[in-house]
Coordinates of C-alpha atoms and ligand atoms in Angstrom, one line a residue:
X285 CA 100.5 -93.0 -56.6
X286 CA 102.2 -91.7 -59.7
X287 CA 104.3 -94.8 -59.9
X288 CA 101.5 -96.6 -61.6
X289 CA 102.0 -94.5 -64.6
X290 CA 103.3 -97.2 -66.9
X291 CA 106.9 -96.9 -68.0
X292 CA 106.5 -97.3 -71.7
X293 CA 104.1 -94.4 -71.9
X294 CA 106.6 -92.1 -70.3
X295 CA 108.8 -92.1 -73.4
X296 CA 105.8 -91.5 -75.6
X297 CA 104.6 -88.7 -73.3
X298 CA 108.0 -87.1 -73.5
X299 CA 108.0 -87.1 -77.3
X300 CA 104.5 -85.7 -77.4
X301 CA 105.5 -83.0 -74.9
X302 CA 108.4 -82.1 -77.2
X303 CA 106.1 -82.2 -80.2
X304 CA 103.9 -79.9 -78.4
X305 CA 106.6 -77.6 -77.1
X306 CA 105.1 -74.5 -78.5
X307 CA 101.8 -75.1 -76.9
X308 CA 103.3 -76.0 -73.6
X309 CA 106.0 -73.4 -73.3
X310 CA 103.5 -70.5 -73.7
X311 CA 101.5 -71.8 -70.8
X312 CA 104.4 -72.8 -68.7
X313 CA 104.6 -69.9 -66.4
X314 CA 100.9 -69.9 -65.8
X315 CA 100.9 -73.6 -65.2
X316 CA 103.7 -73.4 -62.7
X317 CA 101.8 -70.8 -60.7
X318 CA 98.7 -72.9 -60.9
X319 CA 100.5 -75.9 -59.7
X320 CA 102.0 -74.1 -56.8
X321 CA 98.7 -72.7 -55.9
X322 CA 97.1 -76.1 -55.9
X323 CA 99.8 -77.3 -53.5
X324 CA 99.1 -74.4 -51.2
X325 CA 95.4 -75.1 -50.9
X326 CA 95.5 -78.9 -51.0
X327 CA 93.7 -80.3 -48.0
X328 CA 95.3 -83.7 -48.2
X329 CA 98.8 -82.4 -47.6
X330 CA 100.6 -81.4 -44.4
X331 CA 102.9 -78.5 -44.2
X332 CA 106.0 -80.4 -45.2
X333 CA 104.3 -82.1 -48.1
X334 CA 103.0 -78.8 -49.3
X335 CA 106.5 -77.4 -49.5
X336 CA 107.7 -80.5 -51.2
X337 CA 104.8 -80.2 -53.6
X338 CA 105.7 -76.6 -54.5
X339 CA 109.3 -77.7 -55.1
X340 CA 108.1 -80.5 -57.4
X341 CA 106.0 -78.0 -59.4
X342 CA 109.1 -75.9 -59.9
X343 CA 111.2 -78.9 -60.8
X344 CA 108.6 -80.3 -63.1
X345 CA 107.9 -77.1 -65.0
X346 CA 111.5 -75.8 -64.8
X347 CA 112.9 -79.0 -66.2
X348 CA 110.3 -79.5 -68.9
X349 CA 111.6 -76.2 -70.3
X350 CA 115.1 -77.5 -70.4
X351 CA 113.9 -80.9 -71.8
X352 CA 115.3 -82.8 -68.8
X353 CA 114.7 -86.3 -67.5
X354 CA 111.5 -88.3 -67.3
X355 CA 112.0 -89.6 -63.8
X356 CA 111.5 -86.3 -62.3
X357 CA 108.5 -85.7 -64.4
X358 CA 106.9 -88.7 -62.8
X359 CA 107.8 -87.4 -59.4
X360 CA 106.1 -84.2 -60.3
X361 CA 103.0 -86.0 -61.3
X362 CA 102.9 -87.8 -58.0
X363 CA 102.2 -84.5 -56.3
X364 CA 99.9 -83.3 -58.9
X365 CA 97.8 -86.3 -58.3
X366 CA 97.5 -85.5 -54.6
X367 CA 96.2 -82.0 -55.2
X368 CA 93.6 -82.4 -57.9
X369 CA 91.1 -85.1 -58.9
X370 CA 92.6 -86.8 -62.0
X371 CA 89.2 -87.0 -63.6
X372 CA 88.8 -83.3 -63.3
X373 CA 92.2 -82.8 -64.8
X374 CA 91.4 -85.1 -67.7
X375 CA 88.1 -83.4 -68.4
X376 CA 89.8 -80.0 -68.2
X377 CA 92.6 -81.1 -70.5
X378 CA 90.1 -82.4 -73.1
X379 CA 88.1 -79.3 -73.0
X380 CA 91.2 -77.1 -73.5
X381 CA 92.1 -79.2 -76.5
X382 CA 88.9 -78.6 -78.3
X383 CA 89.9 -75.0 -79.0
X384 CA 92.9 -76.2 -81.0
X385 CA 93.0 -76.9 -84.8
X386 CA 92.1 -80.4 -85.8
X387 CA 95.6 -81.9 -86.4
X388 CA 96.9 -80.4 -83.2
X389 CA 93.7 -81.4 -81.3
X390 CA 94.5 -85.1 -81.9
X391 CA 97.9 -84.8 -80.5
X392 CA 96.6 -82.6 -77.7
X393 CA 93.9 -85.1 -76.7
X394 CA 96.4 -87.9 -76.9
X395 CA 98.6 -86.0 -74.6
X396 CA 95.7 -85.6 -72.1
X397 CA 95.0 -89.3 -72.2
X398 CA 98.6 -90.2 -71.6
X399 CA 99.0 -87.7 -68.8
X400 CA 95.9 -88.4 -66.8
X401 CA 94.3 -91.7 -67.8
X402 CA 96.7 -93.8 -65.7
X403 CA 95.9 -91.9 -62.6
X404 CA 92.2 -92.0 -63.4
X405 CA 92.3 -95.8 -63.6
X406 CA 94.2 -96.0 -60.5
X407 CA 91.6 -94.0 -58.8
X408 CA 89.0 -96.2 -60.2
X409 CA 90.4 -99.4 -58.6
X410 CA 91.4 -97.8 -55.4
X411 CA 88.5 -95.6 -54.7
X412 CA 85.7 -97.5 -56.3
X413 CA 83.4 -97.3 -53.4
X414 CA 84.1 -93.7 -52.7
X415 CA 83.5 -92.9 -56.3
X416 CA 80.2 -94.7 -56.4
X417 CA 79.1 -92.8 -53.4
X418 CA 80.2 -89.6 -54.9
X419 CA 78.4 -90.4 -58.1
X420 CA 75.2 -91.2 -56.3
X421 CA 75.5 -87.9 -54.5
X422 CA 76.1 -86.1 -57.7
X423 CA 73.1 -87.7 -59.3
X424 CA 71.0 -87.0 -56.3
X425 CA 72.1 -83.4 -56.3
X426 CA 71.2 -83.0 -59.9
X427 CA 67.6 -83.7 -59.1
X428 CA 67.7 -80.8 -56.7
X429 CA 69.6 -78.6 -59.1
X430 CA 67.6 -78.2 -62.3
X431 CA 69.4 -75.0 -63.2
X432 CA 72.8 -76.3 -64.3
X433 CA 73.7 -78.4 -67.4
X434 CA 77.0 -79.9 -68.1
X435 CA 78.4 -80.7 -71.5
X436 CA 77.1 -84.3 -71.2
X437 CA 73.6 -83.1 -71.1
X438 CA 73.7 -81.9 -74.7
X439 CA 72.3 -84.2 -77.4
X440 CA 73.9 -84.3 -80.8
X441 CA 71.3 -82.8 -83.1
X442 CA 73.1 -82.8 -86.4
X443 CA 76.5 -84.1 -87.5
X444 CA 78.9 -84.0 -90.4
X445 CA 82.4 -84.8 -91.2
X446 CA 83.4 -81.3 -90.3
X447 CA 81.5 -80.6 -87.1
X448 CA 78.3 -81.0 -85.1
X449 CA 75.3 -79.2 -83.7
X450 CA 74.5 -80.0 -80.0
X451 CA 71.3 -79.2 -78.3
X452 CA 70.2 -79.2 -74.7
X453 CA 67.0 -81.1 -74.0
X454 CA 63.8 -79.0 -73.5
X455 CA 64.2 -77.1 -70.3
X456 CA 60.9 -78.3 -69.0
X457 CA 62.0 -81.9 -69.4
X458 CA 64.4 -81.3 -66.7
X459 CA 62.2 -79.5 -64.3
X460 CA 58.8 -77.7 -64.2
X461 CA 60.6 -74.9 -62.5
X462 CA 61.8 -73.9 -65.9
X463 CA 58.4 -73.4 -67.5
X464 CA 59.2 -69.7 -67.9
X465 CA 61.5 -70.6 -70.8
X466 CA 59.5 -73.5 -72.2
X467 CA 59.7 -72.1 -75.7
X468 CA 63.4 -71.7 -75.7
X469 CA 66.2 -74.2 -76.6
X470 CA 69.9 -73.7 -76.3
X471 CA 72.2 -75.2 -79.0
X472 CA 75.9 -75.1 -79.8
X473 CA 77.3 -75.3 -83.3
X474 CA 81.0 -76.4 -83.6
X475 CA 82.5 -76.3 -87.1
X476 CA 86.1 -77.3 -87.9
X477 CA 88.4 -74.9 -89.8
X478 CA 87.5 -74.4 -93.5
X479 CA 84.1 -76.1 -93.4
X480 CA 80.7 -75.4 -94.9
X481 CA 77.5 -75.6 -92.9
X482 CA 74.8 -76.5 -95.4
X483 CA 71.7 -74.5 -96.0
X484 CA 68.6 -75.0 -93.7
X485 CA 65.6 -73.1 -92.6
X486 CA 63.9 -73.6 -89.2
X487 CA 60.4 -73.4 -87.9
X488 CA 61.8 -71.3 -85.1
X489 CA 63.3 -67.9 -84.5
X490 CA 66.9 -67.8 -83.5
X491 CA 69.7 -65.6 -82.2
X492 CA 73.2 -66.9 -82.8
X493 CA 76.2 -65.8 -80.7
X494 CA 79.7 -66.3 -81.9
X495 CA 81.9 -67.2 -79.0
X496 CA 85.0 -68.4 -80.9
X497 CA 86.5 -68.3 -84.4
X498 CA 85.6 -66.6 -87.6
X499 CA 82.8 -67.2 -90.0
X500 CA 80.8 -65.9 -92.9
X501 CA 77.0 -66.2 -92.7
X502 CA 74.6 -66.0 -95.6
X503 CA 70.9 -65.4 -95.2
X504 CA 68.4 -65.5 -98.0
X505 CA 65.9 -62.8 -97.4
X506 CA 63.0 -63.1 -99.8
X507 CA 65.0 -63.2 -103.0
X508 CA 68.1 -61.3 -101.9
X509 CA 71.3 -62.8 -100.6
X510 CA 72.9 -61.2 -97.6
X511 CA 76.3 -62.3 -96.4
X512 CA 78.3 -60.9 -93.5
X513 CA 81.4 -61.8 -91.7
X514 CA 81.3 -62.7 -88.0
X515 CA 83.8 -63.4 -85.3
X516 CA 84.0 -63.7 -81.5
X517 CA 81.4 -61.4 -79.9
X518 CA 79.0 -61.1 -82.8
X519 CA 75.3 -61.8 -82.5
X520 CA 72.9 -62.1 -85.3
X521 CA 69.3 -63.1 -85.8
X522 CA 67.8 -65.7 -88.1
X523 CA 64.1 -65.1 -88.4
X524 CA 61.8 -68.1 -88.8
X525 CA 62.0 -69.8 -92.1
X526 CA 65.0 -67.8 -93.4
X527 CA 67.4 -70.0 -95.3
X528 CA 70.9 -69.8 -93.9
X529 CA 74.3 -71.3 -94.6
X530 CA 77.7 -70.4 -93.2
X531 CA 81.3 -71.2 -93.3
X532 CA 84.2 -71.4 -90.9
X533 CA 86.7 -69.3 -92.8
X534 CA 89.6 -69.8 -90.5
X535 CA 92.5 -72.1 -91.3
X536 CA 93.2 -73.1 -87.7
X537 CA 90.5 -72.2 -85.2
X538 CA 87.2 -73.9 -84.8
X539 CA 84.1 -71.9 -85.0
X540 CA 81.8 -71.9 -82.0
X541 CA 78.3 -70.5 -82.1
X542 CA 75.8 -70.6 -79.3
X543 CA 72.2 -70.6 -80.5
X544 CA 69.2 -69.5 -78.6
X545 CA 66.2 -70.8 -80.4
X546 CA 62.7 -69.6 -79.7
X547 CA 60.1 -72.0 -81.0
X548 CA 57.0 -70.8 -82.8
X549 CA 55.2 -74.0 -83.7
X550 CA 55.3 -76.7 -81.1
X551 CA 56.3 -75.4 -77.7
X552 CA 60.0 -76.2 -77.2
X553 CA 60.3 -78.2 -80.5
X554 CA 61.6 -77.1 -83.8
X555 CA 63.0 -78.7 -87.0
X556 CA 65.7 -77.7 -89.4
X557 CA 64.7 -78.3 -93.0
X558 CA 67.5 -79.1 -95.3
X559 CA 67.1 -77.2 -98.6
X560 CA 70.1 -78.9 -100.2
X561 CA 71.7 -82.3 -99.6
X562 CA 70.5 -85.7 -100.7
X563 CA 71.2 -88.8 -98.7
X564 CA 72.8 -87.0 -95.7
X565 CA 71.5 -84.6 -94.8
X566 CA 68.3 -85.7 -96.3
X567 CA 66.9 -83.1 -98.6
X568 CA 63.4 -81.7 -98.0
X569 CA 62.9 -82.1 -101.8
X570 CA 63.1 -85.8 -101.6
X571 CA 59.9 -86.0 -99.6
X572 CA 58.0 -85.2 -102.7
X573 CA 57.1 -87.7 -105.4
X574 CA 59.2 -87.7 -108.5
X575 CA 56.3 -86.6 -110.7
X576 CA 55.8 -83.5 -108.6
X577 CA 59.4 -82.6 -108.7
X578 CA 59.7 -83.3 -112.5
X579 CA 56.7 -81.0 -113.1
X580 CA 57.7 -78.3 -110.5
X581 CA 61.3 -78.1 -111.6
X582 CA 60.6 -78.9 -115.2
X583 CA 63.3 -81.4 -115.4
X584 CA 63.7 -85.2 -115.8
X585 CA 63.7 -87.8 -113.2
X586 CA 67.2 -89.0 -114.2
X587 CA 68.6 -85.6 -113.4
X588 CA 66.8 -85.4 -110.2
X589 CA 67.8 -88.8 -109.0
X590 CA 71.4 -88.1 -110.0
X591 CA 71.5 -84.8 -108.1
X592 CA 69.9 -86.0 -104.9
X593 CA 71.9 -89.1 -104.4
X594 CA 75.3 -87.4 -104.1
X595 CA 75.5 -85.6 -100.8
X596 CA 76.5 -87.9 -98.0
X597 CA 78.9 -85.8 -95.9
X598 CA 76.3 -84.7 -93.3
X599 CA 75.4 -81.2 -92.2
X600 CA 78.9 -79.8 -91.8
X601 CA 81.9 -80.7 -94.0
X602 CA 85.1 -79.5 -95.4
X603 CA 85.4 -77.1 -98.3
X604 CA 88.4 -76.2 -100.4
X605 CA 90.4 -73.1 -99.6
X606 CA 89.3 -71.5 -102.8
X607 CA 85.7 -72.1 -102.1
X608 CA 86.1 -70.7 -98.6
X609 CA 87.9 -67.7 -99.9
X610 CA 85.2 -67.0 -102.5
X611 CA 82.4 -67.5 -100.0
X612 CA 84.0 -65.2 -97.4
X613 CA 84.3 -62.3 -99.9
X614 CA 80.7 -62.1 -100.9
X615 CA 79.7 -59.4 -98.6
X616 CA 76.4 -57.7 -98.5
X617 CA 75.2 -56.5 -101.9
X618 CA 77.3 -59.2 -103.5
X619 CA 79.8 -56.7 -104.9
X620 CA 82.7 -59.0 -104.1
X621 CA 84.8 -56.2 -102.9
X622 CA 84.9 -57.6 -99.4
X623 CA 83.6 -54.3 -97.9
X624 CA 80.3 -53.6 -96.3
X625 CA 78.5 -50.4 -97.2
X626 CA 78.9 -47.9 -95.7
X627 CA 82.6 -48.6 -95.7
X628 CA 84.1 -49.6 -92.4
X629 CA 80.8 -49.7 -90.4
X630 CA 79.3 -52.9 -89.0
X631 CA 77.0 -55.0 -91.0
X632 CA 73.4 -54.3 -90.2
X633 CA 72.9 -58.1 -89.9
X634 CA 75.4 -58.6 -87.1
X635 CA 76.5 -56.8 -84.0
X636 CA 79.7 -57.2 -82.1
X637 CA 79.1 -56.9 -78.4
X638 CA 82.8 -56.8 -77.6
X639 CA 83.4 -53.7 -79.8
X640 CA 81.1 -51.7 -77.7
X641 CA 81.8 -49.8 -74.6
X642 CA 81.1 -52.1 -71.6
X643 CA 78.0 -51.1 -69.7
X644 CA 79.7 -52.1 -66.5
X645 CA 83.5 -52.1 -66.0
X646 CA 86.0 -52.1 -63.2
X647 CA 89.1 -54.1 -62.2
X648 CA 87.0 -57.0 -61.3
X649 CA 85.1 -57.5 -64.5
X650 CA 83.3 -56.2 -67.6
X651 CA 79.8 -56.5 -68.9
X652 CA 78.9 -55.9 -72.6
X653 CA 75.2 -56.0 -73.5
X654 CA 72.9 -55.4 -76.4
X655 CA 69.1 -55.3 -76.8
X656 CA 66.9 -54.1 -79.6
X657 CA 67.9 -50.5 -78.9
X658 CA 71.5 -51.4 -79.8
X659 CA 70.8 -53.9 -82.5
X660 CA 67.5 -53.5 -84.4
X661 CA 67.1 -57.1 -85.6
X662 CA 66.4 -58.1 -81.9
X663 CA 63.1 -56.2 -82.1
X664 CA 60.1 -58.1 -80.9
X665 CA 62.2 -60.8 -79.4
X666 CA 62.1 -59.3 -75.9
X667 CA 65.8 -60.4 -75.5
X668 CA 69.0 -59.1 -74.2
X669 CA 72.4 -60.6 -75.1
X670 CA 75.4 -60.1 -73.0
X671 CA 79.0 -61.0 -72.6
X672 CA 80.5 -61.1 -69.1
X673 CA 84.2 -61.2 -68.4
X674 CA 84.9 -61.7 -64.7
X675 CA 88.5 -61.1 -63.7
X676 CA 90.3 -64.1 -62.1
X677 CA 89.6 -64.2 -58.4
X678 CA 86.7 -61.8 -58.7
X679 CA 82.9 -62.2 -58.8
X680 CA 79.8 -60.8 -60.2
X681 CA 76.8 -60.1 -58.1
X682 CA 74.9 -60.9 -55.9
X683 CA 72.0 -59.4 -57.8
X684 CA 68.7 -60.6 -59.2
X685 CA 66.7 -59.8 -62.4
X686 CA 63.2 -58.5 -61.8
X687 CA 61.5 -60.3 -64.6
X688 CA 64.0 -61.8 -67.1
X689 CA 65.3 -65.3 -67.1
X690 CA 69.0 -65.6 -67.6
X691 CA 70.5 -68.4 -69.7
X692 CA 74.3 -68.4 -69.6
X693 CA 77.0 -70.6 -71.1
X694 CA 80.6 -70.6 -69.9
X695 CA 82.8 -69.7 -72.9
X696 CA 86.1 -69.9 -71.1
X697 CA 87.6 -70.4 -67.6
X698 CA 86.4 -72.0 -64.4
X699 CA 84.6 -70.9 -61.3
X700 CA 81.4 -71.5 -59.4
X701 CA 77.9 -70.4 -59.0
X702 CA 75.8 -69.7 -55.9
X703 CA 72.1 -69.0 -56.2
X704 CA 69.3 -68.7 -53.7
X705 CA 66.3 -70.8 -54.5
X706 CA 63.2 -71.2 -52.4
X707 CA 61.7 -73.9 -54.7
X708 CA 64.4 -76.5 -54.3
X709 CA 65.0 -77.8 -50.9
X710 CA 67.5 -80.1 -49.2
X711 CA 64.9 -82.6 -48.1
X712 CA 63.1 -85.0 -50.3
X713 CA 60.1 -82.7 -50.6
X714 CA 59.3 -81.9 -54.2
X715 CA 58.2 -78.7 -55.8
X716 CA 54.5 -79.8 -55.4
X717 CA 54.9 -80.4 -51.7
X718 CA 56.2 -77.0 -51.4
X719 CA 53.3 -75.6 -53.4
X720 CA 50.8 -77.1 -51.0
X721 CA 53.1 -76.3 -48.1
X722 CA 52.4 -75.2 -44.6
X723 CA 52.4 -71.5 -45.5
X724 CA 55.4 -70.7 -43.4
X725 CA 58.0 -68.4 -44.9
X726 CA 60.2 -69.9 -47.5
X727 CA 63.6 -71.3 -46.7
X728 CA 66.2 -70.7 -49.3
X729 CA 68.3 -73.5 -50.6
X730 CA 71.8 -72.5 -51.8
X731 CA 72.2 -73.9 -55.3
X732 CA 75.9 -74.4 -55.7
X733 CA 77.6 -75.5 -58.8
X734 CA 81.0 -75.7 -60.4
X735 CA 81.3 -73.9 -63.7
X736 CA 83.6 -74.8 -66.5
X737 CA 83.7 -74.4 -70.3
X738 CA 80.4 -75.3 -71.9
X739 CA 78.5 -75.5 -68.6
X740 CA 75.1 -73.9 -69.0
X741 CA 73.1 -72.4 -66.1
X742 CA 69.7 -70.8 -65.9
X743 CA 68.6 -68.2 -63.4
X744 CA 64.9 -67.5 -63.1
X745 CA 63.5 -64.0 -62.3
X746 CA 63.8 -62.9 -58.7
X747 CA 66.5 -65.4 -57.9
X748 CA 69.6 -63.8 -56.5
X749 CA 72.9 -65.3 -57.7
X750 CA 76.7 -64.9 -57.8
X751 CA 79.3 -66.1 -60.2
X752 CA 82.8 -66.4 -59.0
X753 CA 85.9 -66.8 -61.3
X754 CA 88.6 -69.1 -60.2
X755 CA 91.9 -67.6 -59.1
X756 CA 93.6 -69.0 -62.2
X757 CA 91.7 -67.6 -65.1
X758 CA 89.1 -65.1 -66.1
X759 CA 85.6 -66.5 -66.3
X760 CA 83.9 -65.5 -69.6
X761 CA 80.2 -66.1 -70.2
X762 CA 77.8 -65.6 -73.1
X763 CA 74.3 -64.8 -71.8
X764 CA 70.8 -64.5 -73.1
X765 CA 68.1 -62.8 -71.0
X766 CA 64.6 -63.6 -72.1
X767 CA 61.6 -61.5 -71.2
X768 CA 64.0 -58.7 -70.9
X769 CA 61.8 -55.7 -71.6
X770 CA 61.4 -53.6 -68.5
X771 CA 63.7 -55.9 -66.6
X772 CA 65.6 -54.3 -63.7
X773 CA 68.8 -55.7 -62.3
X774 CA 68.5 -55.3 -58.5
X775 CA 72.0 -55.3 -56.8
X776 CA 72.1 -56.9 -53.3
X777 CA 75.6 -55.6 -52.7
X778 CA 77.7 -52.6 -53.9
X779 CA 77.1 -48.9 -54.3
X780 CA 73.4 -49.2 -55.3
X781 CA 72.3 -52.2 -53.3
X782 CA 68.6 -52.3 -52.5
X783 CA 68.9 -52.0 -48.7
X784 CA 70.8 -48.8 -49.0
X785 CA 67.7 -47.2 -50.5
X786 CA 65.4 -48.1 -47.5
X787 CA 64.4 -45.3 -45.2
X788 CA 66.2 -45.1 -41.9
X789 CA 63.2 -46.4 -40.0
X790 CA 62.6 -49.2 -42.5
X791 CA 66.2 -50.3 -42.1
X792 CA 65.8 -50.3 -38.3
X793 CA 62.5 -52.1 -38.4
X794 CA 63.6 -54.6 -41.0
X795 CA 66.8 -55.7 -39.3
X796 CA 65.8 -54.9 -35.7
X797 CA 69.0 -53.0 -35.4
X798 CA 70.3 -49.4 -35.2
X799 CA 70.6 -47.8 -38.6
X800 CA 74.3 -47.4 -38.0
X801 CA 74.7 -51.1 -37.7
X802 CA 72.8 -51.7 -40.9
X803 CA 74.8 -49.1 -42.7
X804 CA 78.0 -50.6 -41.5
X805 CA 77.1 -53.7 -43.4
X806 CA 75.4 -52.4 -46.5
X807 CA 77.3 -49.1 -46.9
X808 CA 80.9 -50.5 -47.2
X809 CA 81.2 -51.7 -50.7
X810 CA 81.7 -48.9 -53.2
X811 CA 82.1 -51.0 -56.3
X812 CA 79.3 -52.0 -58.6
X813 CA 78.3 -55.3 -60.0
X814 CA 81.9 -56.8 -60.0
X815 CA 83.7 -57.3 -56.7
X816 CA 86.9 -58.8 -55.4
X817 CA 86.1 -62.5 -54.8
X818 CA 86.2 -64.4 -51.5
X819 CA 89.6 -65.1 -50.1
X820 CA 89.2 -68.7 -49.1
X821 CA 86.3 -69.7 -51.1
X822 CA 83.8 -72.3 -49.9
X823 CA 83.5 -73.2 -53.5
X824 CA 87.0 -74.7 -53.5
X825 CA 85.4 -78.0 -53.7
X826 CA 84.4 -77.0 -57.2
X827 CA 87.6 -75.5 -58.4
Ligands
NAG58 C1 88.6 -60.8 -70.9 O1 89.5 -60.2 -70.1 C2 90.8 -60.6 -70.2 C3 91.7 -59.8 -69.3 O2 91.4 -58.5 -69.3 C4 91.3 -60.4 -71.7 O3 92.6 -60.8 -71.9 C5 90.3 -61.1 -72.6 O4 90.6 -60.9 -73.9 C6 88.9 -60.7 -72.3 N1 88.0 -61.5 -73.2 C7 87.3 -61.0 -74.2 C8 86.5 -61.9 -74.9 O5 87.3 -59.8 -74.4

């Protein structure tokens, strides 16, 4: 298989690997372990091949360290390709690169291409039919799984030379099962190091969640300017109509912000109005006639035309180090001291979830959360924001939310999701069919999906679900719960699971069993919320 990797590329790969030595070496140990694990669980291999595969991993990673020959490398890949789908590897590799600074990202992406594209093409020729079938299956499955969105589902909403804003389509466009969150949209802002995100206001309410990088945000509140620094874990609210601009103040890391937008005008629709710009982004001023602008701004048409024709770099673009430095030091109050008053405390405009005590924590995971009680600006939004960090090989749940809808995005790691859903069924029957159904008790479909960076999933109220972290990495999620006020999280396993609270007689009646038998099942798990994950996970197909 691996022999198809063309010879000329090998030399290039090798030099890129060397170029990238810092990046690679740090991960080497981890990659070796991962490789060996993949060998162990690979279904396509027999015992002898598995051992050989593990040896090849060792050889491959051991030798890379010493900068040894290329032939062996190829040999190593041969076995890699047996244990994991090359398309998956390519996607994963690309996703990993996106976290790297721009210059390095190019090299990193190149490296991915060189490592995996050959194999991918090979697969394409050899397994065309199989793939087509797979794809059809995937597409078919998607119809029955309206709850999970991959990176490819995002549209590019705004763009610039220094980054983009991506937006998921309206939830109800996907499925009427998501009517409960009809007025919400989920977006993702990605800005390169040292960039400026130009001023806009929106006809919508928004909560921003920083999942990576460092920024400085400026809001114009009435006639006052309020700036505050944010970094991973910070949430902040942008009320409707509030002018906002921000910068990525880091020299190396990209800035990632997940946006939950609550529409207030047209259900599920909003616009961003550019209160700057010219050609690109188009300025809202240019919608008016010159006469009006001349009169309103008390200036001449020449000056207006001159000013509004310059900007053509789009919505996000690079700024000089000096500009970034200046913008990141204008803290609240504009004193320029770089300190927020009172000294050392958090800005009242932003709240860092990760600096709080977790509300749930054990060896298997941590949950950080904030509602309007913790962070006043969330008032009237009926919203809870949370950050979940599931330890590798562990899982969260099963539990369900009594009335809130969860919208989660994977920040880091891989794993899978299982959810029970009575609305979606295996057969062709649609939601409507079920509505007018026979009246028999519901049958639950297991919604099953692989999770990786930037995957979004939605869990409606009452729907029990579990998220499982892969054995290789922690699974980290940024979550929004809407309609959160008065919500109760009902655990279906663990110390406080609902069945445990039933009366003795109710347990016996409900399960047609002796109470001891019921307790043997529901009384065993003493942990809460986060548990050790399954040994041989069924979700392996997704890993
Ligand atoms: C999640 O947990 C891991 C392991 O404890 C830790 O290294 C990582 O920094 C955590 N992530 C966040 C965002 O705190």
